GROMACS .gro file of C-alpha atoms in nm:
model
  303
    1UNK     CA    1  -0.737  -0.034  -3.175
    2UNK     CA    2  -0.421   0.131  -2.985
    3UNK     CA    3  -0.590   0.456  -2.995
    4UNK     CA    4  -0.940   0.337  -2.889
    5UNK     CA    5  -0.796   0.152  -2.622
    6UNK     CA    6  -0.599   0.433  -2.487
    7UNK     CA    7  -0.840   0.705  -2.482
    8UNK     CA    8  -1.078   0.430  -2.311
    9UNK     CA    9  -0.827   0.404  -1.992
   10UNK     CA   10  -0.802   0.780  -1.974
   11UNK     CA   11  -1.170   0.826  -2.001
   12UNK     CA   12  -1.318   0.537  -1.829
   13UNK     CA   13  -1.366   0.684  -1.463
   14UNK     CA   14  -1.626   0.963  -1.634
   15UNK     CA   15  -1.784   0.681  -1.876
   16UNK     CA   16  -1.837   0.420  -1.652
   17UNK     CA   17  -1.949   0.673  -1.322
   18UNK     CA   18  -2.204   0.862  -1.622
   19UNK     CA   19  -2.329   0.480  -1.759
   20UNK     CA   20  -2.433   0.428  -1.391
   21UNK     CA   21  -2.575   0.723  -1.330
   22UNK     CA   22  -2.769   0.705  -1.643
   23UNK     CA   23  -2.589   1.016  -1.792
   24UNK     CA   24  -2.452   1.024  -2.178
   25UNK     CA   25  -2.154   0.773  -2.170
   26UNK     CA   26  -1.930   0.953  -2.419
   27UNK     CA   27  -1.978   1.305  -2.222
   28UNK     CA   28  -1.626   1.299  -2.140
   29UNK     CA   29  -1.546   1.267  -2.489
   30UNK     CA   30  -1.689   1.594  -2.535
   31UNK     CA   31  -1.393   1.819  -2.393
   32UNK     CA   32  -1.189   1.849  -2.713
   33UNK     CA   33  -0.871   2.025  -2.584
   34UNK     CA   34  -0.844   1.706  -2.325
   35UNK     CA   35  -0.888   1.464  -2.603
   36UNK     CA   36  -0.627   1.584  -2.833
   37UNK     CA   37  -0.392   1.605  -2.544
   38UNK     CA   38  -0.430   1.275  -2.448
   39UNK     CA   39  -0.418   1.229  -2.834
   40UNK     CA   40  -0.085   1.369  -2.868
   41UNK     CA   41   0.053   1.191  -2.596
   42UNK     CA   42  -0.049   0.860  -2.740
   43UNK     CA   43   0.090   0.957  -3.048
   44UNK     CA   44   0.447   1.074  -2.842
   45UNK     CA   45   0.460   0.731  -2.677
   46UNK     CA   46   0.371   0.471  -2.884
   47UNK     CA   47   0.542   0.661  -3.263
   48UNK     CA   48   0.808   0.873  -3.187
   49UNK     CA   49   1.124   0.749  -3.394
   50UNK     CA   50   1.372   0.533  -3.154
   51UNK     CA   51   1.072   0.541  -2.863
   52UNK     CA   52   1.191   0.870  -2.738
   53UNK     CA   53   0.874   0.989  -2.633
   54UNK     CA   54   0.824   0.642  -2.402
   55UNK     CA   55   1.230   0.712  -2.260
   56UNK     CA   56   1.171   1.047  -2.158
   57UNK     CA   57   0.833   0.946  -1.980
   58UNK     CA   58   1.045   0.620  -1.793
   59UNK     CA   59   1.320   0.881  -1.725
   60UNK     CA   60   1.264   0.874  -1.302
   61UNK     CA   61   1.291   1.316  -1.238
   62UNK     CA   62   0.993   1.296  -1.537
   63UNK     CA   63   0.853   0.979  -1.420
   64UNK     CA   64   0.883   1.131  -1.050
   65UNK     CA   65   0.683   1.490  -1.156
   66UNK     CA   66   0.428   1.309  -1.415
   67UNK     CA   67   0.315   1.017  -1.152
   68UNK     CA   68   0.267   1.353  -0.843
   69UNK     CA   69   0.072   1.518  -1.092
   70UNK     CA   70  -0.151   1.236  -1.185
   71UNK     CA   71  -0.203   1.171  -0.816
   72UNK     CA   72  -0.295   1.550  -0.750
   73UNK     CA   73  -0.553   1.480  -1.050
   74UNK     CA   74  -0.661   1.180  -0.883
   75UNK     CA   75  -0.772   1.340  -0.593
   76UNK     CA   76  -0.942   1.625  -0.738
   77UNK     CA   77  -1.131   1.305  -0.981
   78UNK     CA   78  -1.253   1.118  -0.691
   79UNK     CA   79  -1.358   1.429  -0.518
   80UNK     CA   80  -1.550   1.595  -0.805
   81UNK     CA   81  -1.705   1.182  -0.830
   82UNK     CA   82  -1.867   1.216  -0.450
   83UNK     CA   83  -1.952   1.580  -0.490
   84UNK     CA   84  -2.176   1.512  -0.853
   85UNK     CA   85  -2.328   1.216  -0.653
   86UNK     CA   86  -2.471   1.372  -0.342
   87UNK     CA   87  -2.580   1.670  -0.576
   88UNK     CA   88  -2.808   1.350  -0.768
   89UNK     CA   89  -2.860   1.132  -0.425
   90UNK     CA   90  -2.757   1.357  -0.152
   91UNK     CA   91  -2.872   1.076   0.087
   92UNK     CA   92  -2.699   0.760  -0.084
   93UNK     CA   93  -2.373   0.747   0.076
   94UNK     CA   94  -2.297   0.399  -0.092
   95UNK     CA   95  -2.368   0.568  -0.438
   96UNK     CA   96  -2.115   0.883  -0.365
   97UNK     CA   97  -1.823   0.620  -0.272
   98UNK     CA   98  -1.907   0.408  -0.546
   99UNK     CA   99  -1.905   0.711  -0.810
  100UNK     CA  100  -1.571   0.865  -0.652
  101UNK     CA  101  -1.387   0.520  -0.673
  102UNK     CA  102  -1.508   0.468  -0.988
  103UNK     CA  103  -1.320   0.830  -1.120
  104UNK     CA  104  -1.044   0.750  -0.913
  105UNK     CA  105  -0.942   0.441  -1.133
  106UNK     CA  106  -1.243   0.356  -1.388
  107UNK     CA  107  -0.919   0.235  -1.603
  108UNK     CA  108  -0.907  -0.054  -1.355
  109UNK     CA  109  -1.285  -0.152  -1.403
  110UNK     CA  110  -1.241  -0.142  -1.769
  111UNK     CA  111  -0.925  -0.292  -1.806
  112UNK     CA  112  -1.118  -0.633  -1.943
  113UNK     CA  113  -1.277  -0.452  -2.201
  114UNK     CA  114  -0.959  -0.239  -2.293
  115UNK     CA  115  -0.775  -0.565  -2.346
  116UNK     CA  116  -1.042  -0.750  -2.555
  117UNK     CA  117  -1.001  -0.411  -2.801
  118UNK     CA  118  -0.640  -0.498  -2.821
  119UNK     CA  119  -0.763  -0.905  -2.928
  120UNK     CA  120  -0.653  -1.022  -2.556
  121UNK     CA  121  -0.873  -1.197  -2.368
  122UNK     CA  122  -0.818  -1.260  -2.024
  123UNK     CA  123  -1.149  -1.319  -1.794
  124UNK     CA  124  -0.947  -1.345  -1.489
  125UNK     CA  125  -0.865  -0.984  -1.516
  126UNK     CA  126  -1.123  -0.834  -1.336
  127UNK     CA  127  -1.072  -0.549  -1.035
  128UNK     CA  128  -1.345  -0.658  -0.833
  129UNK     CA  129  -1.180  -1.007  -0.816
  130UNK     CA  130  -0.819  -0.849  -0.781
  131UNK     CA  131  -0.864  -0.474  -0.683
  132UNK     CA  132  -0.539  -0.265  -0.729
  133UNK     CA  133  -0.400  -0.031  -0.426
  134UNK     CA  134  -0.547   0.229  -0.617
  135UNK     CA  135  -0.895   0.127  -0.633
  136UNK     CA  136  -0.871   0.077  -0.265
  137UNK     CA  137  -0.679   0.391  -0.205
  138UNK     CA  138  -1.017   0.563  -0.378
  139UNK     CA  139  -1.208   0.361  -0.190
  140UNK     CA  140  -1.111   0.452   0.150
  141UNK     CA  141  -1.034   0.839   0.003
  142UNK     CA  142  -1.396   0.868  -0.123
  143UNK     CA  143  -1.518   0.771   0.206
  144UNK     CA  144  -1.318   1.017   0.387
  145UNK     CA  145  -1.479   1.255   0.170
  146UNK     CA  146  -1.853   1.101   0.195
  147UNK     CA  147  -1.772   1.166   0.551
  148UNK     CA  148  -1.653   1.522   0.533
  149UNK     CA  149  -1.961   1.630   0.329
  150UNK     CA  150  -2.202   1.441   0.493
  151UNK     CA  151  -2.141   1.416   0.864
  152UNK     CA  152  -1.997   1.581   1.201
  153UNK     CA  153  -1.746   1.305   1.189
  154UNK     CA  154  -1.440   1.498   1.089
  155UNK     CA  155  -1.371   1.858   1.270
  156UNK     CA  156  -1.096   1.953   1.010
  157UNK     CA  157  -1.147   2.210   0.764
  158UNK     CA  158  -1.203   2.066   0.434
  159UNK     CA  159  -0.911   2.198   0.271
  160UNK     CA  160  -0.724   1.997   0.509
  161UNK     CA  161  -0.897   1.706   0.477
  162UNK     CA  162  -0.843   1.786   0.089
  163UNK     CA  163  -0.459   1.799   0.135
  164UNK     CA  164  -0.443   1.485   0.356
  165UNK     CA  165  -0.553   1.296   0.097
  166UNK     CA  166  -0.324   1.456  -0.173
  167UNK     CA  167  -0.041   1.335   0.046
  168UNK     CA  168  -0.181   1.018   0.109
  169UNK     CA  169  -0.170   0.948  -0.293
  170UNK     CA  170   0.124   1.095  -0.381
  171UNK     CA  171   0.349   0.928  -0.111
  172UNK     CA  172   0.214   0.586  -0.189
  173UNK     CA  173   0.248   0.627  -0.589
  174UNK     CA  174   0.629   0.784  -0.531
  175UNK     CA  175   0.688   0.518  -0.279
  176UNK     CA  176   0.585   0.242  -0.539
  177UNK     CA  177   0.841   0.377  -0.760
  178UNK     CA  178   1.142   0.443  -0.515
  179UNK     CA  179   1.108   0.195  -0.261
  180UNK     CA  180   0.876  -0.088  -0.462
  181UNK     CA  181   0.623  -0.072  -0.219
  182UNK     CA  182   0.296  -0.148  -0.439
  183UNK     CA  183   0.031  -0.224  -0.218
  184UNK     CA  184   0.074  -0.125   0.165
  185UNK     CA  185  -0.231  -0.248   0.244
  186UNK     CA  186  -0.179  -0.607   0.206
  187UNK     CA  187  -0.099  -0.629   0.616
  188UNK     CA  188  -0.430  -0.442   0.676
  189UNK     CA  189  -0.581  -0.741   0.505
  190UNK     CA  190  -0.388  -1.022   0.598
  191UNK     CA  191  -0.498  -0.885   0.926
  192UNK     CA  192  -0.868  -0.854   0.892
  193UNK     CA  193  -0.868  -1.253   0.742
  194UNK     CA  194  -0.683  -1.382   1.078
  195UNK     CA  195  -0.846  -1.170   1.273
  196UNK     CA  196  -1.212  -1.141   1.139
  197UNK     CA  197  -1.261  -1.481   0.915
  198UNK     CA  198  -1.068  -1.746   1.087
  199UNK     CA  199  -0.717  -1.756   0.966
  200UNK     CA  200  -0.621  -1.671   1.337
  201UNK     CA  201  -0.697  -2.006   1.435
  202UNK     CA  202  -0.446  -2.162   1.159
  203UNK     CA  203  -0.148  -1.977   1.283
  204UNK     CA  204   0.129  -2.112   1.520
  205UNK     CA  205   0.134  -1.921   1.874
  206UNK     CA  206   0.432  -1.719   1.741
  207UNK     CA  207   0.238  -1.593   1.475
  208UNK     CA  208  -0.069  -1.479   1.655
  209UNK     CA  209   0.142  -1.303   1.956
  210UNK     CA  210   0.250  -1.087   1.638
  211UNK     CA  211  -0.069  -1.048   1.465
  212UNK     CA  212  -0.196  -0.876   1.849
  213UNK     CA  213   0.129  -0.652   1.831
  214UNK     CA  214   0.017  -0.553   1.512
  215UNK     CA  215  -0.365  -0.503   1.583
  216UNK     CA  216  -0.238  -0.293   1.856
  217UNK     CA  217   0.017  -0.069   1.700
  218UNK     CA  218  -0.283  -0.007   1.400
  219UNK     CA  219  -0.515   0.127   1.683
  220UNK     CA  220  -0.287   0.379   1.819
  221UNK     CA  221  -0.221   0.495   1.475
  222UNK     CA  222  -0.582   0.514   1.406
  223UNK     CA  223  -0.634   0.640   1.696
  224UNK     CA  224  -0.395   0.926   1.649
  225UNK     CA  225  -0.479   1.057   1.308
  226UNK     CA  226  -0.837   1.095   1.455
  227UNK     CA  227  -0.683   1.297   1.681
  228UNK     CA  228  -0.482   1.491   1.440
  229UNK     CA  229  -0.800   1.544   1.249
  230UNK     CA  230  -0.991   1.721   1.544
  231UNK     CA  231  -0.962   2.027   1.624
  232UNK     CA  232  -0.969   2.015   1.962
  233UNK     CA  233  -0.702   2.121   2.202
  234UNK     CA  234  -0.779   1.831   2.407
  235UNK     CA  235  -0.702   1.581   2.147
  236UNK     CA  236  -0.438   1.731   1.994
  237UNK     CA  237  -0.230   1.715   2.315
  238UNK     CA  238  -0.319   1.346   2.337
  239UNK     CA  239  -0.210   1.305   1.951
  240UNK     CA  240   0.137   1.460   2.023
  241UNK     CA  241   0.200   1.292   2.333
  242UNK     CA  242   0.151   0.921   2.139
  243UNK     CA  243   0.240   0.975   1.820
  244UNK     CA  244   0.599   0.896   1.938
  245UNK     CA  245   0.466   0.556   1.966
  246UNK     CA  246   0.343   0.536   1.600
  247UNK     CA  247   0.670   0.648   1.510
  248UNK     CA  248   0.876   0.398   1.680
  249UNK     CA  249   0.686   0.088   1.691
  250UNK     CA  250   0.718   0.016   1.320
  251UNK     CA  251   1.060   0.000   1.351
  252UNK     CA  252   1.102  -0.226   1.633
  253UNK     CA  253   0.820  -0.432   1.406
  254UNK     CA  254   1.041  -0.397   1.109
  255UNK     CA  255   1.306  -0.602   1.287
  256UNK     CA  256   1.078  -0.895   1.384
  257UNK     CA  257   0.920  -0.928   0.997
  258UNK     CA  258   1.081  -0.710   0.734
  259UNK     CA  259   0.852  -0.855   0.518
  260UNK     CA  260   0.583  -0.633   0.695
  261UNK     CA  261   0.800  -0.343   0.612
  262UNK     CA  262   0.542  -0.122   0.369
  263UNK     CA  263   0.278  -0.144   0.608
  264UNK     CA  264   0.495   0.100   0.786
  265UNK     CA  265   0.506   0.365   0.502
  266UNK     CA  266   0.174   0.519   0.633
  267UNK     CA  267   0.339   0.680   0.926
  268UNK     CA  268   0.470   0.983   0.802
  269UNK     CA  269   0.167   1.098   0.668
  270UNK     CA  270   0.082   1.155   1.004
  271UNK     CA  271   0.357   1.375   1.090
  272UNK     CA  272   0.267   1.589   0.755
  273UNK     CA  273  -0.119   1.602   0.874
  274UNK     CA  274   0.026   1.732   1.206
  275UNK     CA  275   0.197   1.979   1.074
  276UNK     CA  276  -0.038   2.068   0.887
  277UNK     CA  277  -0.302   2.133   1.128
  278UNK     CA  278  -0.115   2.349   1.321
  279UNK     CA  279  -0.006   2.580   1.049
  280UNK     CA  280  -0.379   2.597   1.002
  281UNK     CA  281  -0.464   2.660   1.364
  282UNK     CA  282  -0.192   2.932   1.364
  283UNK     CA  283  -0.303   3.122   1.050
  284UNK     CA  284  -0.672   3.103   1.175
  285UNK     CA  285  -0.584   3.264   1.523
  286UNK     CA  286  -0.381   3.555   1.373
  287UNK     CA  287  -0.044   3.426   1.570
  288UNK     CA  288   0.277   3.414   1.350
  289UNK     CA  289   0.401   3.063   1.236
  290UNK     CA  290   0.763   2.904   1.329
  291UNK     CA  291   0.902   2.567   1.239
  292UNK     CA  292   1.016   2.538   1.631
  293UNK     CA  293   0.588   2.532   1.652
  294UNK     CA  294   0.605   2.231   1.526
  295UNK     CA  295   0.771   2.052   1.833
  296UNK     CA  296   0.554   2.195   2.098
  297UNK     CA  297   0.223   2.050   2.268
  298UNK     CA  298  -0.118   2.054   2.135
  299UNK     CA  299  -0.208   2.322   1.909
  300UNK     CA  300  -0.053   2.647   2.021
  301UNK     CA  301  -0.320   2.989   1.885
  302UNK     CA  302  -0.628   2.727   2.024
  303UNK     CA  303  -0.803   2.888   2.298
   0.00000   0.00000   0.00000
């Protein structure tokens, strides 16, 4: 039962995205060098004498490296996900972000059937009633993809659109394990209910003054990763001239409600796409690249 129930959490994204898609369920079972890898790592973890294999894996450097690396794989799940779907529906957005957030984390959508193998039972458990940060984190990254594919909407070059969400992943997994930041978008949501469904009317004064600070400070920041994301010289000039904002606001908002404190982690992924971007913009217009770049207006090499 341990080993069934194992090797259904590392398989589930492919079994549950092929079940839908009316594919062979166990064709994921199929690749024989990835099952007895995931084999031998059950075996490490759960039999070695004194638990040494489960020590060295909770040892933070190994813990650090292993939890990148499943991010990296993450990415490259949820993308393969929205790329099989639009070759089957290449019209059916909805489908492509449902099959990429389904390979992102299909261990969270089967984690009620994983647990009855082990004789627990617990109905409650279900991700659509209590979805994790990384369902929604391959949510949101299969739409950015859906997007990329599909539309005009984002300028970027797709390997930086591919690399923007790497980072996004792997700063929010290594920032649950340094800083204990689990789900940073629990302000986005508590957000959305005052805003959207009500809740706004329930607050004191107090409360909603800070809930428009907030609203505020998210649209700039939305506002300039769009930017950073076009490749425009235009935009990019805005991006750089009010991204100082985005820097600097959550920390003035951090000393009204620490509480609110990990919705402020999502920053410096901005500062990374910038950079980004304009190493890109360099190497495409033949110019040489130097960190000083970094610091200057717009994107420098854009004619």
């Amino acid at each position: 039962a341990c080993w069934l129930a194992t090797m259904l959490v590392v398989f589930a994204g492919g079994m549950v995205a092929n079940g839908l898609l009316g594919e062979p369920i166990l064709a994921p079972l199929k690749n024989t060098p990835q099952l007895l890898v995931a084999t031998a790592c059950w075996y490490i973890v759960f039999y070695t004498p004194f638990d040494i294999g489960y020590k060295v894996a909770k040892f933070l450097p190994i813990k650090l490296v292993a939890s990148a690396m499943k991010e990296i794989y993450r990415a490259k799940k949820i993308h393969d996900g929205v790329t099989h779907a639009a070759k089957l529906y290449p019209n059916a957005f909805i489908i492509m972000i449902i099959i990429g957030t389904l390979k992102g984390n299909g261990a969270g959508f089967t984690k009620l059937i994983e647990r009855l193998i082990r004789g627990v039972w617990t109905p409650t458990a279900m991700e659509f009633l209590q979805p994790s940060f990384y369902t929604k984190a391959s949510l949101i990254a299969s739409i950015i993809f859906v997007l990329d594919k599909k539309t005009d909407l984002i300028s970027a070059p797709h390997a930086l659109v591919y690399f923007g969400i790497v980072i996004f992943l792997v700063y929010f997994k290594l920032s649950s394990i340094l800083l204990g930041i689990h789900d940073p978008f629990v302000p986005f949501e508590n957000l959305s209910c005052a805003l959207l469904f009500g809740g706004i009317w329930d607050t004191n004064p107090a409360q909603i003054i800070y809930l428009i600070i907030l609203t505020i400070v998210f649209l700039i920041n939305l506002i300039t990763f769009t930017f950073l994301m076009s490749a425009t010289l235009e935009s990019a000039t805005i991006a750089s001239a009010i991204s100082p904002v985005c820097y600097f606001a959550p920390v003035l908002l951090s000393l009204i409600r620490a509480e609110l404190a990990p919705f402020f982690v999502i920053f410096p992924v901005n500062g990374l796409l910038y950079g980004a971007s304009i190493f890109h913009n360099f190497k495409s217009s033949g110019h040489s690249f130097e960190a000083g770049d970094l610091f200057t207006s717009g994107y420098p090499g854009m004619e």
